[in-house]
Coordinates of C-alpha atoms in Angstrom, one line a residue:
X1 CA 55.3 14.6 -34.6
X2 CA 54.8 17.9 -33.2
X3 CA 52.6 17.7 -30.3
X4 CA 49.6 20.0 -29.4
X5 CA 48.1 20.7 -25.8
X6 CA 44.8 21.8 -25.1
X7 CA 43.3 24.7 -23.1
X8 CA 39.5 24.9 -22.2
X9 CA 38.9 28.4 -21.7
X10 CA 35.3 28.8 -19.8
X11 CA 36.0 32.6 -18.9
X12 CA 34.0 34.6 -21.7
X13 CA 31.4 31.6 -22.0
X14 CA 27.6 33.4 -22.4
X15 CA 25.8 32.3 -19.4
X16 CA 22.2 32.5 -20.4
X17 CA 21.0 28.6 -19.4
X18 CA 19.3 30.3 -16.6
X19 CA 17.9 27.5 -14.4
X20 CA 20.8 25.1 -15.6
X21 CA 22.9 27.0 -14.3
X22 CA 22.1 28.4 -10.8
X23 CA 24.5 25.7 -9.1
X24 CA 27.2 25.5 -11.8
X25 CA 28.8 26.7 -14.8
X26 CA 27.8 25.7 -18.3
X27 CA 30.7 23.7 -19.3
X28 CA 28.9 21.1 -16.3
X29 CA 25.6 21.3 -17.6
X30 CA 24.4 17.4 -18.5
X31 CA 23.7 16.6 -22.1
X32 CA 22.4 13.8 -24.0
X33 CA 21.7 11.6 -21.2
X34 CA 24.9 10.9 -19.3
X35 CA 27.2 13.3 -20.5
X36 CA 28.2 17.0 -20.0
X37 CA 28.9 19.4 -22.3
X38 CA 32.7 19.6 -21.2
X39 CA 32.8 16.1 -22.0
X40 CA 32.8 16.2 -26.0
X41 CA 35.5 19.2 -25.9
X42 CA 37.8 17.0 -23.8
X43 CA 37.0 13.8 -25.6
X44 CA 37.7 15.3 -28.7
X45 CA 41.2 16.7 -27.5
X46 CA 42.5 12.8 -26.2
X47 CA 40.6 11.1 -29.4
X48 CA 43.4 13.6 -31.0
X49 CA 46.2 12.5 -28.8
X50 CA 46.4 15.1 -26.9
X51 CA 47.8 14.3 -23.7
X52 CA 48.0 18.1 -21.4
X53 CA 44.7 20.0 -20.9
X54 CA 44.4 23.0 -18.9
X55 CA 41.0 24.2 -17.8
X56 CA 40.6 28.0 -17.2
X57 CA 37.6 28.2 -15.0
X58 CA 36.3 31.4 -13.1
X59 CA 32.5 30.9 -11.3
X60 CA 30.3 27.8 -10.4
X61 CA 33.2 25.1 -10.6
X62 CA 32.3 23.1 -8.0
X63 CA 30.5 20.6 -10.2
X64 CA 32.8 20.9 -12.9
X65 CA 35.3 19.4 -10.6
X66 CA 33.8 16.9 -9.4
X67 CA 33.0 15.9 -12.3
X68 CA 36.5 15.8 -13.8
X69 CA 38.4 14.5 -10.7
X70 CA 42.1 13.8 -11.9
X71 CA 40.5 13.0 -15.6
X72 CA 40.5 9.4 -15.2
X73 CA 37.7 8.9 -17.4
X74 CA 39.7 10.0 -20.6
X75 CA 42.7 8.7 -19.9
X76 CA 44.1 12.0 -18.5
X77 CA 45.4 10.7 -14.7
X78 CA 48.8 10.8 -16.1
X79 CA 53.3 11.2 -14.6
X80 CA 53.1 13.7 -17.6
X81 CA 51.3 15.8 -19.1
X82 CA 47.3 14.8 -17.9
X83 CA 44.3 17.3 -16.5
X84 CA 45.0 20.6 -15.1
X85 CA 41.7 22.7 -13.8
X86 CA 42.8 25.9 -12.9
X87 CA 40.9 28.4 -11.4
X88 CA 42.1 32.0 -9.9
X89 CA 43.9 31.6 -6.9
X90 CA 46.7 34.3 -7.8
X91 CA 47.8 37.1 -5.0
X92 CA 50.3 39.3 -7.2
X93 CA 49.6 42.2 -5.9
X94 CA 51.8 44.0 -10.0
X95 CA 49.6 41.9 -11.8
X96 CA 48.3 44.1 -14.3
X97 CA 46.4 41.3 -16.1
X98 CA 42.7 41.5 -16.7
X99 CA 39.9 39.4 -18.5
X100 CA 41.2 35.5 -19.6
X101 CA 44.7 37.3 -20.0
X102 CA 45.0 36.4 -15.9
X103 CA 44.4 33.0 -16.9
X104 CA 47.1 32.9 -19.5
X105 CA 49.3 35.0 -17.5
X106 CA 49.2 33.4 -14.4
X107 CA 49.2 30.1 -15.5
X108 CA 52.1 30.2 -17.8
X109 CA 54.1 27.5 -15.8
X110 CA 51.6 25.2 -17.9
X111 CA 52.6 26.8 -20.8
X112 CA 56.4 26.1 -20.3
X113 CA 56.2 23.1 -18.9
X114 CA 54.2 21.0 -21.9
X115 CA 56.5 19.8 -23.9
X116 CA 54.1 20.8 -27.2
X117 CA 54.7 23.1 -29.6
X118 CA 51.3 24.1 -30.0
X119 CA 48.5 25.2 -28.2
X120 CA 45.1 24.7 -29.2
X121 CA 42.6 27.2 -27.2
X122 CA 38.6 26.0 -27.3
X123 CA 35.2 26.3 -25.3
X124 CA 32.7 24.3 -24.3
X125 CA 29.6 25.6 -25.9
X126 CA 30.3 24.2 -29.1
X127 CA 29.3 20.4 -29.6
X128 CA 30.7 18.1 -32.3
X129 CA 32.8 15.6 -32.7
X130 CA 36.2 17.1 -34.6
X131 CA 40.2 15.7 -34.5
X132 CA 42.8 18.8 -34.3
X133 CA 45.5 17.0 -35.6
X134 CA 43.8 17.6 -39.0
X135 CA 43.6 21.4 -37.9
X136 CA 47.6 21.2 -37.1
X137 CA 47.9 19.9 -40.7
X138 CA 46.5 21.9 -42.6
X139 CA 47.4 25.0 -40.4
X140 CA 51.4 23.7 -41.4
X141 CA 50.5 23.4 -44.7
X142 CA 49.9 26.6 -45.5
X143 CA 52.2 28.3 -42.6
X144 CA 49.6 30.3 -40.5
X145 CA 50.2 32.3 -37.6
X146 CA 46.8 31.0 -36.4
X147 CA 44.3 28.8 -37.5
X148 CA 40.3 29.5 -36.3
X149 CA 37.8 27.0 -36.7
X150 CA 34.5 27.3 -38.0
X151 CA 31.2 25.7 -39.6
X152 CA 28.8 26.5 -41.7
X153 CA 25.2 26.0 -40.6
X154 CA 22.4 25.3 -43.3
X155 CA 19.8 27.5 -40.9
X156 CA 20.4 30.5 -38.3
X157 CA 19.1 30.5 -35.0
X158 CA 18.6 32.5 -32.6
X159 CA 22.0 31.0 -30.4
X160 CA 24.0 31.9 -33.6
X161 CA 23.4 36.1 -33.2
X162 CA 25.3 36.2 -30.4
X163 CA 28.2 33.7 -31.9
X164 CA 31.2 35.6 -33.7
X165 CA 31.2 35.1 -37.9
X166 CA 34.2 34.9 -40.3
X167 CA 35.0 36.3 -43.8
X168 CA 36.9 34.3 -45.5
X169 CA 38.3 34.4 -49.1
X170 CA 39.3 31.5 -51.5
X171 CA 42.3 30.7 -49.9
X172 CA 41.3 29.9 -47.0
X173 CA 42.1 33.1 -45.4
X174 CA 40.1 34.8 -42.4
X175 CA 39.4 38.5 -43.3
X176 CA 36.8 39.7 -41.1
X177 CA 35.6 38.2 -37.6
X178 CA 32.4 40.2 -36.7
X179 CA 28.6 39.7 -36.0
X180 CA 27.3 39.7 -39.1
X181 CA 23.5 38.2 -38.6
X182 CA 23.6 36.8 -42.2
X183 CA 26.7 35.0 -42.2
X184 CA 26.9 31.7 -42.1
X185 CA 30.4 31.1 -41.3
X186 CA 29.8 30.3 -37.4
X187 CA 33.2 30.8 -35.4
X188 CA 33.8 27.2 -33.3
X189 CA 35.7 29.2 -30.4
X190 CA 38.6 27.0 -31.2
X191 CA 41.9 28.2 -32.8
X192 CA 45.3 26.8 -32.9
X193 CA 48.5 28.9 -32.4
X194 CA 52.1 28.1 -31.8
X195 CA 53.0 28.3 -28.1
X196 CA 55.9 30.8 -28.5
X197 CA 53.7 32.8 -30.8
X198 CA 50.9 32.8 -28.0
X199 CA 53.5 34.2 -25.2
X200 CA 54.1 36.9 -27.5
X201 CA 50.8 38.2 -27.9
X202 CA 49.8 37.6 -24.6
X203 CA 52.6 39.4 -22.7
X204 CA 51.8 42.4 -25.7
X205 CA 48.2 42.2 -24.7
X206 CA 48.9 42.9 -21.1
X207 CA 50.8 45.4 -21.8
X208 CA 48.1 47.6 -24.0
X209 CA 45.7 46.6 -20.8
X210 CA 43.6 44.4 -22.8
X211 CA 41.6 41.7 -21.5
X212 CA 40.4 39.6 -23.9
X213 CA 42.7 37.7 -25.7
X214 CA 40.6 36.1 -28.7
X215 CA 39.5 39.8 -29.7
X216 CA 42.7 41.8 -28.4
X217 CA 45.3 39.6 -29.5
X218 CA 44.1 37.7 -32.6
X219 CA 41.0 39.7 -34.2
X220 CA 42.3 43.0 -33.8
X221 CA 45.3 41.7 -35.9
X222 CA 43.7 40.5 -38.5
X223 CA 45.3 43.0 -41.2
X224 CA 49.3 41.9 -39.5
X225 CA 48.7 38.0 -39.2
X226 CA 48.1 35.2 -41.3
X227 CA 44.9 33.8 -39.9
X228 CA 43.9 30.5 -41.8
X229 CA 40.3 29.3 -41.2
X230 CA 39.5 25.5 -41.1
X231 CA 36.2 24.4 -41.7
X232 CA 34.7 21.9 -39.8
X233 CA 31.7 19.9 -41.7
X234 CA 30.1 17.2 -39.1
X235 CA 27.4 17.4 -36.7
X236 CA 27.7 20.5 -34.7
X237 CA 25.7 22.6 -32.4
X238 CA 25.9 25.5 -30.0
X239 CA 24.7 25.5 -26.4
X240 CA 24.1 29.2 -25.1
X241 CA 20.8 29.3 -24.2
X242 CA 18.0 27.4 -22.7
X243 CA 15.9 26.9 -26.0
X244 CA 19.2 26.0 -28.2
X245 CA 20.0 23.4 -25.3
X246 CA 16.6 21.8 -25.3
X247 CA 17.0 21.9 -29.9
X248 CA 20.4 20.3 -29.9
X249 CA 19.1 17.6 -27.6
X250 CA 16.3 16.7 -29.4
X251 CA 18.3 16.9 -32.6
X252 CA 20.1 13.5 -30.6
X253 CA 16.9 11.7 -30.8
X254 CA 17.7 11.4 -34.7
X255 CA 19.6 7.9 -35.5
X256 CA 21.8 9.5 -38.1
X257 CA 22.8 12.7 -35.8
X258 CA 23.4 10.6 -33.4
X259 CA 25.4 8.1 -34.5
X260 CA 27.4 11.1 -36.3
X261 CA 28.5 12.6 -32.9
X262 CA 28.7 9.6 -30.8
X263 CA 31.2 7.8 -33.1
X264 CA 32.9 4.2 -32.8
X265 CA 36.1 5.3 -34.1
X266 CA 36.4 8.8 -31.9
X267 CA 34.2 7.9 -28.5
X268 CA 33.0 10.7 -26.3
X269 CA 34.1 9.6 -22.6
X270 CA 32.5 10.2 -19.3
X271 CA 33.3 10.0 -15.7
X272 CA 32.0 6.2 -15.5
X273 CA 29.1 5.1 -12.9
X274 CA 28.5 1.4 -12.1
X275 CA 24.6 1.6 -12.1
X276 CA 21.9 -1.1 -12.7
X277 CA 20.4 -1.6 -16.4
X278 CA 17.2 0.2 -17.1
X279 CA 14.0 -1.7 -16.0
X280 CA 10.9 -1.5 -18.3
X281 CA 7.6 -2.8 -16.2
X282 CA 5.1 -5.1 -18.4
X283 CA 2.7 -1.2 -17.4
X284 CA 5.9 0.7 -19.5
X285 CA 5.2 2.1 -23.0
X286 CA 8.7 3.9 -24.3
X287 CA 8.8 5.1 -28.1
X288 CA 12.1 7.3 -29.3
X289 CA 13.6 8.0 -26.1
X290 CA 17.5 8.0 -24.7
X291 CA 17.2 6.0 -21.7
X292 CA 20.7 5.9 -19.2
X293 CA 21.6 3.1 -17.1
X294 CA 19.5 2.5 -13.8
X295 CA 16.3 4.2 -14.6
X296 CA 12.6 2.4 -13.4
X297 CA 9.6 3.5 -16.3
X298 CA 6.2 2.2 -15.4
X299 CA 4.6 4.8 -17.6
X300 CA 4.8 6.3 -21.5
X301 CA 7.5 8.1 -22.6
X302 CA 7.6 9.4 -25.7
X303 CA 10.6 12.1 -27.7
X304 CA 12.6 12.5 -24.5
X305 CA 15.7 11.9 -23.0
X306 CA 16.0 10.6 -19.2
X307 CA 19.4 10.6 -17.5
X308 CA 20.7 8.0 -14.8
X309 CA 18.0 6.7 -11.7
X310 CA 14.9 8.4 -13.7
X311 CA 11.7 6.7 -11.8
X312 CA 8.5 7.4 -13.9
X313 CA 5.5 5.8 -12.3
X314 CA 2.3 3.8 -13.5
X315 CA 0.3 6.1 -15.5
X316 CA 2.5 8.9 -15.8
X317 CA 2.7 10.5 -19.4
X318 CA 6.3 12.2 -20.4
X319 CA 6.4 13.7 -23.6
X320 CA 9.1 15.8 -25.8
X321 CA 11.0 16.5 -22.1
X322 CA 14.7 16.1 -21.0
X323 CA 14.8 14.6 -17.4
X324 CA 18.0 14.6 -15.5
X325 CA 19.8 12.2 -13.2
X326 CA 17.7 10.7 -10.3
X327 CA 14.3 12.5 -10.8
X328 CA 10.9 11.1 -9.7
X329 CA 8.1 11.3 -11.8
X330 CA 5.5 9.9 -9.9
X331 CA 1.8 8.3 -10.9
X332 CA -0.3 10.3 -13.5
X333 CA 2.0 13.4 -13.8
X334 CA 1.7 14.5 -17.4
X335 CA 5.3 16.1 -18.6
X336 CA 5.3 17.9 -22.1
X337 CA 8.0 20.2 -23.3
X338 CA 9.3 20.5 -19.8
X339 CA 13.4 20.1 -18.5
X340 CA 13.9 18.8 -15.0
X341 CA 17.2 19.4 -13.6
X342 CA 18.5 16.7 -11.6
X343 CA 16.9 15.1 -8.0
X344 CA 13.7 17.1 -9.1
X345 CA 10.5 15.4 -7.7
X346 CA 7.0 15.6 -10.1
X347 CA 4.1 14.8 -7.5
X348 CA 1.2 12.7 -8.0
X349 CA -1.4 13.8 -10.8
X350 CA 0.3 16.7 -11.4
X351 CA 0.7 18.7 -15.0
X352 CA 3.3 20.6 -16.5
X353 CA 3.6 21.9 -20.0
X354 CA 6.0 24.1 -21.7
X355 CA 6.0 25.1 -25.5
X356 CA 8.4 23.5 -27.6
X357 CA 10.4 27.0 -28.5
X358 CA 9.8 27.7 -24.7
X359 CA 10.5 24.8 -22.1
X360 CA 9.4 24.8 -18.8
X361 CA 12.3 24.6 -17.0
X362 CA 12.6 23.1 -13.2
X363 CA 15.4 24.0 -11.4
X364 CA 17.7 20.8 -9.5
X365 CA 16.3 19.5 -5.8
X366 CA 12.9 21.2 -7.0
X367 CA 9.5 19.4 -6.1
X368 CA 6.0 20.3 -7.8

């Protein structure tokens, strides 16, 4: 079987999650209660065996680290192959790389060392639930230089305008990749290519001074390659914004999404913490909420997600909100439309409402 490694390029990621990402990069954010959004691109490379991923990270990684340790959680703390976070720490003073093309350049011991024949390249914006070997498949079947994948959204939103689009004809063939605001063919950030094929185009990259490789190296060369586009048709969403983060969440609250992304047969894994089940006081009221492990509700919740150690107090009201690890809610606040990033503290009697196509927004350690 020919094997595939994976790389989790962060460097071109759109940064626009504003408070959610003052202390760390988006690829750390939390999501869907104890998750984060690195979490479903990593989960969906082990679920498709494979064993070597590489993270290219640039900013804000602190968290990210932490969060990933050696990759224990997903089975990646490993004699060969396993987790590799690699962030710039090159000194060549004749490197002439720029853009992710450092990354690829300066990393290329990775490259050579995996024992795979192919590399698949994604981000982390994009969440679904999706196994590449049936991308290596078909992208042997019909012998394709590269192979891009995309989906194809019923409804445009704003998080899509700034997302790349394909054209593609009836074979399966990509002929366009531009920003077309009416196409519906929403580019994953995830392509396949062989790894000798990649050092090709990277070292030819380099040498033009380019330094983006997606757009320099694969987009700009559309007319020359064989670019195959394989469409992916489960639940999917992209993260790029505040309001398309507090959409796709809500979206979770729905049985059937849910139970589309968090599958039995492809799991999504997470760094794992030993906490205390939920307690629910005889005062609690909770209706179609996510509730993690070691949270203490006194008061109604409603439509909302709260993380791990969540404390909402007697009387308190939380409604259509997303509250994050360890926040305290305290007696009589009223939360509506609102995100609280994580250790935020809500005082007593106090108010705060956002508009459901605007959430308030707290920022993490914040107390109102």
């Amino acid at each position: 079987m020919d094997q595939i490694a994976g790389i989790i390029n962060l460097d071109h990621e759109q940064d626009l999650l504003d408070e959610l990402t003052y202390f760390r990069c988006g690829a750390a954010v939390p999501f869907a209660g104890r998750y984060r959004m690195i979490d479903f691109t990593i989960s969906n490379m082990t679920n498709s065996r494979i064993e070597s991923v590489a993270v290219f990270a640039r900013r804000k990684y602190r968290s990210l680290m932490d969060h990933l340790e050696q990759g224990k959680a997903w089975d990646l703390d490993r004699k060969r192959g396993g987790l590799f976070i690699l962030p710039p720490d090159w000194n060549d003073p004749t490197d002439i790389s720029r853009g992710d093309l450092q990354h690829f350049h300066n990393n290329i011991d990775f490259l050579r060392r995996t024992l795979a024949d192919y590399i698949l390249v994604s981000g982390s914006q994009h969440i679904c639930n999706i196994n590449f070997q049936d991308v290596l498949k078909e992208h042997k079947d019909v012998n394709a230089d590269v192979t891009v994948i995309y989906t194809k959204v019923d409804e445009l939103y704003p998080e899509h305008q700034m997302a790349h689009k394909l054209d593609v004809d009836e074979e399966g063939r990509v002929t366009s990749i531009n920003n077309d605001q009416g196409n519906t063919n929403v580019y994953m950030d995830m392509y396949l290519i062989k790894k000798d094929y990649l050092y090709e185009l990277v070292e030819e990259c380099i040498a033009h001074g380019c330094s983006h490789f997606f757009l320099d190296g694969i987009k700009a060369k559309i007319p020359d390659l064989h670019v195959h586009a394989f469409e992916y048709e489960g639940v999917h969403a992209l993260v790029n914004s505040v309001e398309s983060y507090y959409r796709a969440s809500t979206k979770l609250l729905d049985v059937e999404e849910r139970d589309e992304l968090f599958r039995d047969d492809a799991p999504v894994l997470t760094k794992v913490k030993n906490e205390a089940p939920a307690k629910y006081a005889t005062s609690s009221n909770v209706n179609n909420t996510l509730v993690a492990n070691g949270c203490i509700i006194e008061g109604h919740v409603e439509d909302s997600i709260l993380f791990r150690g969540v404390k909402v107090g007697e009387g308190a009201v939380i409604k259509n909100s997303i509250i994050m690890q360890r926040c305290e809610i305290e007696s009589n606040a009223v939360l509506e439309n609102v995100i609280l990033d994580k250790d935020c503290s809500i005082s007593e009697s106090r108010t705060l409402i956002g508009a459901p196509e605007k959430p308030f927004v707290l920022p993490k350690r914040k107390t109102m």
